[in-house]
PDB file of C-alpha atoms in Angstrom:
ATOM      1  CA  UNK Y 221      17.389  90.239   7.699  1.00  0.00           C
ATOM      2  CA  UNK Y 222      14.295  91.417  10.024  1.00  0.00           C
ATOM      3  CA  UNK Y 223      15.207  94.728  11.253  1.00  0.00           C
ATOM      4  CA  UNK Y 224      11.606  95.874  12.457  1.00  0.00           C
ATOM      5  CA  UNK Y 225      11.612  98.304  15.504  1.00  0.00           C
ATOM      6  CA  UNK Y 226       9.642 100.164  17.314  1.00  0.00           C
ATOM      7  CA  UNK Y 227      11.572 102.923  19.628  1.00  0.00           C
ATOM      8  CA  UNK Y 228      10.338 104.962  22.100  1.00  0.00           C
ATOM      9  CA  UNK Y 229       7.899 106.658  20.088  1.00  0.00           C
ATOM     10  CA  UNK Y 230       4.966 107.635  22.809  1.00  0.00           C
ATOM     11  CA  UNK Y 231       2.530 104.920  21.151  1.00  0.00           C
ATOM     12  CA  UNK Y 232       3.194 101.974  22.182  1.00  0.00           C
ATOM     13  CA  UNK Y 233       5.706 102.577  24.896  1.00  0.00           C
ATOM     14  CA  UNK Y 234       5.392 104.898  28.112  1.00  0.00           C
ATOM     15  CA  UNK Y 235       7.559 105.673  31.071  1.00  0.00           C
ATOM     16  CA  UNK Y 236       6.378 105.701  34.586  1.00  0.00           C
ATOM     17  CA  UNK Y 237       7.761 108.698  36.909  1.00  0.00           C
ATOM     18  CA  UNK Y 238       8.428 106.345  39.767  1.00  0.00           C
ATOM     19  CA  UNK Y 239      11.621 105.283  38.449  1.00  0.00           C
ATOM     20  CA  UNK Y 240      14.385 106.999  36.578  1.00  0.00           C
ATOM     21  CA  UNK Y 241      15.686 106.884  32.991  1.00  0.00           C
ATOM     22  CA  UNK Y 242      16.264 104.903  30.913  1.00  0.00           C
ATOM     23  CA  UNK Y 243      15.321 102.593  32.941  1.00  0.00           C
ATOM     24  CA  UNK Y 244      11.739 103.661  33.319  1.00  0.00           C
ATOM     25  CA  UNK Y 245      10.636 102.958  29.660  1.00  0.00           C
ATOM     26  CA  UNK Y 246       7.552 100.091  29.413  1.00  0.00           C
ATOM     27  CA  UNK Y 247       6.427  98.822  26.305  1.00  0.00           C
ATOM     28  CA  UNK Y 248       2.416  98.084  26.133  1.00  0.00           C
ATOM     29  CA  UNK Y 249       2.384  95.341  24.177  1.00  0.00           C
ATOM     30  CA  UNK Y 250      -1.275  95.666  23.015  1.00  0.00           C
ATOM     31  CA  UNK Y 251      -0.902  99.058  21.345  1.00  0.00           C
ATOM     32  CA  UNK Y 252       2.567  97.872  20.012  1.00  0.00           C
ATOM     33  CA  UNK Y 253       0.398  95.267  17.636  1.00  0.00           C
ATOM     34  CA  UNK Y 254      -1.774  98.457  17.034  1.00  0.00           C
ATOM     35  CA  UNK Y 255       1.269 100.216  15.811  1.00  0.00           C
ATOM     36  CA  UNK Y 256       2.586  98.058  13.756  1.00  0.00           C
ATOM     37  CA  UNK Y 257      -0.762  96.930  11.683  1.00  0.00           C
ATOM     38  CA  UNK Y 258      -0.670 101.029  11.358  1.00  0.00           C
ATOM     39  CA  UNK Y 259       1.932 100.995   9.481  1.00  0.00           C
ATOM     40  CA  UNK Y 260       1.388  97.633   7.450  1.00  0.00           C
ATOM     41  CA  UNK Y 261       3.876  95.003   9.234  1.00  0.00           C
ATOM     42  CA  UNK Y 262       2.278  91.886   8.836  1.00  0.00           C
ATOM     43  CA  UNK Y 263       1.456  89.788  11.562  1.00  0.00           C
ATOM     44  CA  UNK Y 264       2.995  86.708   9.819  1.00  0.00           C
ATOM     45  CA  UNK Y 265       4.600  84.220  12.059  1.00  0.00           C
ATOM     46  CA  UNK Y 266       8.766  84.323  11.264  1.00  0.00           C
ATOM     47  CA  UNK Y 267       8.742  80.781  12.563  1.00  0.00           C
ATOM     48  CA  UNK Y 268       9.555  79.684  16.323  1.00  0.00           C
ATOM     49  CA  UNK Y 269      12.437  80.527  18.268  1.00  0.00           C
ATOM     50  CA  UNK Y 270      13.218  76.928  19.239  1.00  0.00           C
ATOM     51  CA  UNK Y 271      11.513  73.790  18.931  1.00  0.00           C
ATOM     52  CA  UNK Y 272       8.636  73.435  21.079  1.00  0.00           C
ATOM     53  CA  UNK Y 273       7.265  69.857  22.096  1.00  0.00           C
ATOM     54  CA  UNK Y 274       7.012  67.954  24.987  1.00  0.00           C
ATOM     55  CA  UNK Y 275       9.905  69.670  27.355  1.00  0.00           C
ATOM     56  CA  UNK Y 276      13.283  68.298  28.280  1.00  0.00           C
ATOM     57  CA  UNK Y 277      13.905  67.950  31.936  1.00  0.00           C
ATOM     58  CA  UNK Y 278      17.104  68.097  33.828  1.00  0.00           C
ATOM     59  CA  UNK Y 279      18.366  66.081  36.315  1.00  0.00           C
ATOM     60  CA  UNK Y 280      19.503  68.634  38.159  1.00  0.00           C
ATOM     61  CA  UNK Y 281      17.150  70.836  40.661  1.00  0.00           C
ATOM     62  CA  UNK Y 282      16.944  74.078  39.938  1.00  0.00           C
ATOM     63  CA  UNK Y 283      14.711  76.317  42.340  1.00  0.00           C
ATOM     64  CA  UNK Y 284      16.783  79.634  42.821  1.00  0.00           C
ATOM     65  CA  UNK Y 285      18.780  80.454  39.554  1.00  0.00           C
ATOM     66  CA  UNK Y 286      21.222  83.557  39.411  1.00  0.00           C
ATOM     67  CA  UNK Y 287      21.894  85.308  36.155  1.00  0.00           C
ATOM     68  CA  UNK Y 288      24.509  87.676  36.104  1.00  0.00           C
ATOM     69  CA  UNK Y 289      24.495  90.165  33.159  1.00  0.00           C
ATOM     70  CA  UNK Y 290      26.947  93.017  34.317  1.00  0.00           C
ATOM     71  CA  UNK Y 291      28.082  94.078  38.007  1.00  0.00           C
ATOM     72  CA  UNK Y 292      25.321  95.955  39.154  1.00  0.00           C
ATOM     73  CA  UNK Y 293      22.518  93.394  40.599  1.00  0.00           C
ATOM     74  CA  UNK Y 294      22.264  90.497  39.264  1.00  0.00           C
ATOM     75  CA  UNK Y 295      18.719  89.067  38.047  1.00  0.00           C
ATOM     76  CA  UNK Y 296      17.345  85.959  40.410  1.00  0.00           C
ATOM     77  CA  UNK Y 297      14.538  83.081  39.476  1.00  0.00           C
ATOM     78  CA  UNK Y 298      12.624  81.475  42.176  1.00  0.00           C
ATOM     79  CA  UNK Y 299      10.545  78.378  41.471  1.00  0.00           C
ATOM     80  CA  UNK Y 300       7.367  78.173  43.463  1.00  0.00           C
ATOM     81  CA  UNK Y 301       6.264  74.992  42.549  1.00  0.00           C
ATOM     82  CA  UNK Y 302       4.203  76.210  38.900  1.00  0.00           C
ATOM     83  CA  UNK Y 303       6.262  79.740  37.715  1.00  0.00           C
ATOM     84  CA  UNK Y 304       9.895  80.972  38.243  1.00  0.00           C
ATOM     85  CA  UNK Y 305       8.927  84.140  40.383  1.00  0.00           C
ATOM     86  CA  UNK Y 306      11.547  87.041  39.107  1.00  0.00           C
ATOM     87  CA  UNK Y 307      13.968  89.097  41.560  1.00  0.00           C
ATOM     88  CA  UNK Y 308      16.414  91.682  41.290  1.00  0.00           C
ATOM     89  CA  UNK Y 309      18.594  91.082  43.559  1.00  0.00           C
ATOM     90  CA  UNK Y 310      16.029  90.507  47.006  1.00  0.00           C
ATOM     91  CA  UNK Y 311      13.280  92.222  45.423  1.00  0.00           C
ATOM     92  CA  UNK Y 312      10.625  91.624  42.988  1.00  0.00           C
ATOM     93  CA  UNK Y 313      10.556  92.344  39.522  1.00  0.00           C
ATOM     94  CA  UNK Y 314       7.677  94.000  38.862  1.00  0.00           C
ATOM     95  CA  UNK Y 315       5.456  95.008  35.527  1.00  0.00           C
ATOM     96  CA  UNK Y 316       3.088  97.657  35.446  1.00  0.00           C
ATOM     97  CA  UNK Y 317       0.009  98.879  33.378  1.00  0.00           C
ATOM     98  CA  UNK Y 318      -0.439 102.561  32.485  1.00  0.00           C
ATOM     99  CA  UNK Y 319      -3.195 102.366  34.487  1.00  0.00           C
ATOM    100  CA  UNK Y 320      -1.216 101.516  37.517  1.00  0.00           C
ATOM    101  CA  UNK Y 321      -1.847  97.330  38.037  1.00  0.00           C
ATOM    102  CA  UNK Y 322       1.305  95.595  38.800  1.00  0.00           C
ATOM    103  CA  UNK Y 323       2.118  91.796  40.031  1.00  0.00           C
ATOM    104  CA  UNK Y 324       5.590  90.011  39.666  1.00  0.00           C
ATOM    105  CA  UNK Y 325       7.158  88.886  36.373  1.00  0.00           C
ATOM    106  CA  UNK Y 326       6.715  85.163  36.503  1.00  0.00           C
ATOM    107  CA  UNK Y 327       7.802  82.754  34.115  1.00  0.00           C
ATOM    108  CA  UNK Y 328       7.330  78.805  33.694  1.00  0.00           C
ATOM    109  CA  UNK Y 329      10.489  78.455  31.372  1.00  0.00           C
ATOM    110  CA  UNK Y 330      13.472  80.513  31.555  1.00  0.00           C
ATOM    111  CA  UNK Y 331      16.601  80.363  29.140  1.00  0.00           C
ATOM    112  CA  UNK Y 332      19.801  81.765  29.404  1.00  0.00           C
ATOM    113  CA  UNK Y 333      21.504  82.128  26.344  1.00  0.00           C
ATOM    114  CA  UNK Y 334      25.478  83.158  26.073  1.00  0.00           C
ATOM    115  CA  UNK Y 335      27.040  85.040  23.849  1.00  0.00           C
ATOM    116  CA  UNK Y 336      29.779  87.033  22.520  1.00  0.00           C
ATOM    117  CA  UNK Y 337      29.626  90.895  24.290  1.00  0.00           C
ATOM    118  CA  UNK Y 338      30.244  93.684  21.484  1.00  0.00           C
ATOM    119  CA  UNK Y 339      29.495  97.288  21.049  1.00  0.00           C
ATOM    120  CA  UNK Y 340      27.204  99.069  18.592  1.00  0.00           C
ATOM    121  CA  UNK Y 341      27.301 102.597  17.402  1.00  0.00           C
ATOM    122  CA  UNK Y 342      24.884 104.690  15.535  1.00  0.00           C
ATOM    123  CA  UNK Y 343      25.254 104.900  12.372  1.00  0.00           C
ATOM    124  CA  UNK Y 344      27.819 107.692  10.933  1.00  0.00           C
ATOM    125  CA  UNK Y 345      25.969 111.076  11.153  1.00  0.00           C
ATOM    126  CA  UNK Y 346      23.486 109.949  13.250  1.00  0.00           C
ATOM    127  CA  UNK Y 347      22.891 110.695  16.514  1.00  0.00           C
ATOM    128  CA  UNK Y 348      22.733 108.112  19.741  1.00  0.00           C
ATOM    129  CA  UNK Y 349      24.837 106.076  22.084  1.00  0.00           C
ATOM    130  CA  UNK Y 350      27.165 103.348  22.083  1.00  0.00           C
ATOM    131  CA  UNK Y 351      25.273 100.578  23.550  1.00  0.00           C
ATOM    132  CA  UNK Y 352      26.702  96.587  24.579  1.00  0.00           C
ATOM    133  CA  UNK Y 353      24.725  94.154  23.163  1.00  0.00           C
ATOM    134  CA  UNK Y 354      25.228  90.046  22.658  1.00  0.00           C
ATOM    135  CA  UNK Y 355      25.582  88.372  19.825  1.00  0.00           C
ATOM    136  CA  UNK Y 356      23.178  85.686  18.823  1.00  0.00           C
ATOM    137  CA  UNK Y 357      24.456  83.759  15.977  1.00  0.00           C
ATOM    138  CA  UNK Y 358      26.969  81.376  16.034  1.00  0.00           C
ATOM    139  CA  UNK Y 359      27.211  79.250  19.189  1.00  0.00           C
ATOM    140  CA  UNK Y 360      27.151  79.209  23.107  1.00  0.00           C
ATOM    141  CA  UNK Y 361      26.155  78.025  26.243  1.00  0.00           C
ATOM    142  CA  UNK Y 362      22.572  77.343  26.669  1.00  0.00           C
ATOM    143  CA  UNK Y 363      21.055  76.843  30.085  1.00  0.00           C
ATOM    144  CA  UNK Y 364      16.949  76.180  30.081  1.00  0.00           C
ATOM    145  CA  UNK Y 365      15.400  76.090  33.823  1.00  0.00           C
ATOM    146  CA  UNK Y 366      11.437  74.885  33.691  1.00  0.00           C
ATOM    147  CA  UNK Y 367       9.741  72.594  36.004  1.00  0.00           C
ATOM    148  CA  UNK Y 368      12.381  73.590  38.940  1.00  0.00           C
ATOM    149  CA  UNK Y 369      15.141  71.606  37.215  1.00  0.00           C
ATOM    150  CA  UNK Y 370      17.671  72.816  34.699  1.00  0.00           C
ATOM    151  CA  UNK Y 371      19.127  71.478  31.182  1.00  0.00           C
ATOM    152  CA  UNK Y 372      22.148  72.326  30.333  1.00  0.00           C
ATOM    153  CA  UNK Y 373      24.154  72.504  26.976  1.00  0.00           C
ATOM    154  CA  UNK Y 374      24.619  74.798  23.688  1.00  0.00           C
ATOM    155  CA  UNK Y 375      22.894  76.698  21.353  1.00  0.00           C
ATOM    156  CA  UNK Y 376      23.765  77.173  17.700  1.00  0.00           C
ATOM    157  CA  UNK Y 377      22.255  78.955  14.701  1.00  0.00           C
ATOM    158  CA  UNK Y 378      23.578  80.646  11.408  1.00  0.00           C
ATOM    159  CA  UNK Y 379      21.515  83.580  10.890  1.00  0.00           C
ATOM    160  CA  UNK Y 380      19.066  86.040  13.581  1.00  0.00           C
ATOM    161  CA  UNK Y 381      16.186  84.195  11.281  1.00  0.00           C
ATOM    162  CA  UNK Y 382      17.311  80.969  11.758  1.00  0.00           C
ATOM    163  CA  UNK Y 383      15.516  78.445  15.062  1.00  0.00           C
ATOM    164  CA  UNK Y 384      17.845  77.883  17.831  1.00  0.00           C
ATOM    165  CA  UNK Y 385      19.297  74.542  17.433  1.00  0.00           C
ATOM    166  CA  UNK Y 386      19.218  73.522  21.444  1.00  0.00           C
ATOM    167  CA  UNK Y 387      21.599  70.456  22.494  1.00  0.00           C
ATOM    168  CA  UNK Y 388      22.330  69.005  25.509  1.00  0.00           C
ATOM    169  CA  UNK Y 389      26.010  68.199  27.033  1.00  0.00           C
ATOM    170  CA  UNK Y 390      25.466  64.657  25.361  1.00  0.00           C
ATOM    171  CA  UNK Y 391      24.873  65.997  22.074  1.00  0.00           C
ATOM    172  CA  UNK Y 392      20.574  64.993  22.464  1.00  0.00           C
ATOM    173  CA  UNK Y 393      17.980  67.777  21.534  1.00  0.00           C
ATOM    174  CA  UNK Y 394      16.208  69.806  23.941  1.00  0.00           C
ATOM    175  CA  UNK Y 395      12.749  70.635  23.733  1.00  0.00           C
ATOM    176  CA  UNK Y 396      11.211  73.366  25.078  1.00  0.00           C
ATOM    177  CA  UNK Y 397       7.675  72.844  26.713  1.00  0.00           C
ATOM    178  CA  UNK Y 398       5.009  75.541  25.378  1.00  0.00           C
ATOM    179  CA  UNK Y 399       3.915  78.147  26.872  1.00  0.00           C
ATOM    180  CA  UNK Y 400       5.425  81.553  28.757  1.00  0.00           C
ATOM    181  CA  UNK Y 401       9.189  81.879  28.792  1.00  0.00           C
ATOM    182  CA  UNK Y 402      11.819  84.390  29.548  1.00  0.00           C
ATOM    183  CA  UNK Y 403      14.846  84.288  27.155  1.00  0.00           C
ATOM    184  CA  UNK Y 404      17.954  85.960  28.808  1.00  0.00           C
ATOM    185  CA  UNK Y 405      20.976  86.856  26.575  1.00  0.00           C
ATOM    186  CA  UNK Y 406      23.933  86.965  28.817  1.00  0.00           C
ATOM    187  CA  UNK Y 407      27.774  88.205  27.765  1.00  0.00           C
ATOM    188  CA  UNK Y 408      29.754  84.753  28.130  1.00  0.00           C
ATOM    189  CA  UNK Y 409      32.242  86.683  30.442  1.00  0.00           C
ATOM    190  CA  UNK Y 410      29.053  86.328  32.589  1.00  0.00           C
ATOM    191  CA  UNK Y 411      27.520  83.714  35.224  1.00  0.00           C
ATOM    192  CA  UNK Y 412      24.516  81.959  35.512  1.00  0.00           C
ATOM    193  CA  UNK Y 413      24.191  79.839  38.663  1.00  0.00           C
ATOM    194  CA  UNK Y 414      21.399  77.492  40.702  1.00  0.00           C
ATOM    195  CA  UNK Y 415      20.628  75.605  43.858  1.00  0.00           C
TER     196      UNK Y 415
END
């Protein structure tokens, strides 16, 4: 099982004073490279996520998705015509440098991936919180927006080194065009909706 990560160890992540904790953590993803070669992970691709070609298109228009992870505000997608421009809620999602740049998180693919919600602990004798996270083995609902439409369908896969096997409500594979994409892993109690 890959279990490399990197946690907020002042290297290769930083947090900005403009916004409180935790949700004011960055990760820079240059010096995270940097800190990894330190310490002798390879850079060996693990093999791609899904399986990249030309991209499957819906049917089905797709210009202002909703994702809903929790009940605080839920995450929004607007297609301008080349990227899906990110929101939370009404206002942009922004990233920012250390140096101070910033622009809006824009994607040309975004998936939305449910799973099962479930709680991990710290290990015994350790110190730390409880934290949700999403499982992402077995199966669930798979939702991929690009070019302003949106496929719809599963996803399956045995293992967290395994590809996503992507299939549509017909039982066809999907494709997913190459390129910049956002992957969202959303509880399956949870909502993703479009217009």
């Amino acid at each position: 099982v890959y279990k490399r990560q990197v946690y907020d160890n002042g290297v290769a992540t930083y947090r900005i004073s403009s916004r409180t904790a935790p949700q004011n953590l960055y990760v820079d993803t240059y010096a995270l490279r940097e800190y990894a070669d330190s310490i002798g992970w390879a850079d060996d691709n693990p093999g791609n996520l899904f399986p990249f070609g030309e991209p499957t298109l819906g049917d089905e228009t797709a210009t202002d998705v909703t994702i809903e992870f929790s009940d605080s505000t839920p995450a929004r997608w607007v297609w301008d015509g080349e990227m899906y421009q990110r929101f939370i809620g009404d206002d942009p999602h922004e990233w920012v440098t250390r140096d101070g740049e910033s622009g809006q998180v824009a994607f040309r693919t975004v998936i939305a991936l449910l799973g099962d919600l479930y709680t991990v602990s710290p290990p015994s004798g350790t110190s730390g919180s409880s934290v949700p996270a999403t499982k992402t083995t077995g199966a669930g609902s798979a939702y991929i927006f690009t070019n302003g439409t949106v496929v719809t369908g599963t996803w399956e896969r045995d293992t967290i080194a395994d590809q996503f096997v992507l299939t549509t409500e017909d039982g066809e594979p999907i494709t997913i065009e190459p390129g910049t994409l956002w992957i969202s892993i959303v509880p399956d109690d949870r909502s993703v909706t479009w217009e």
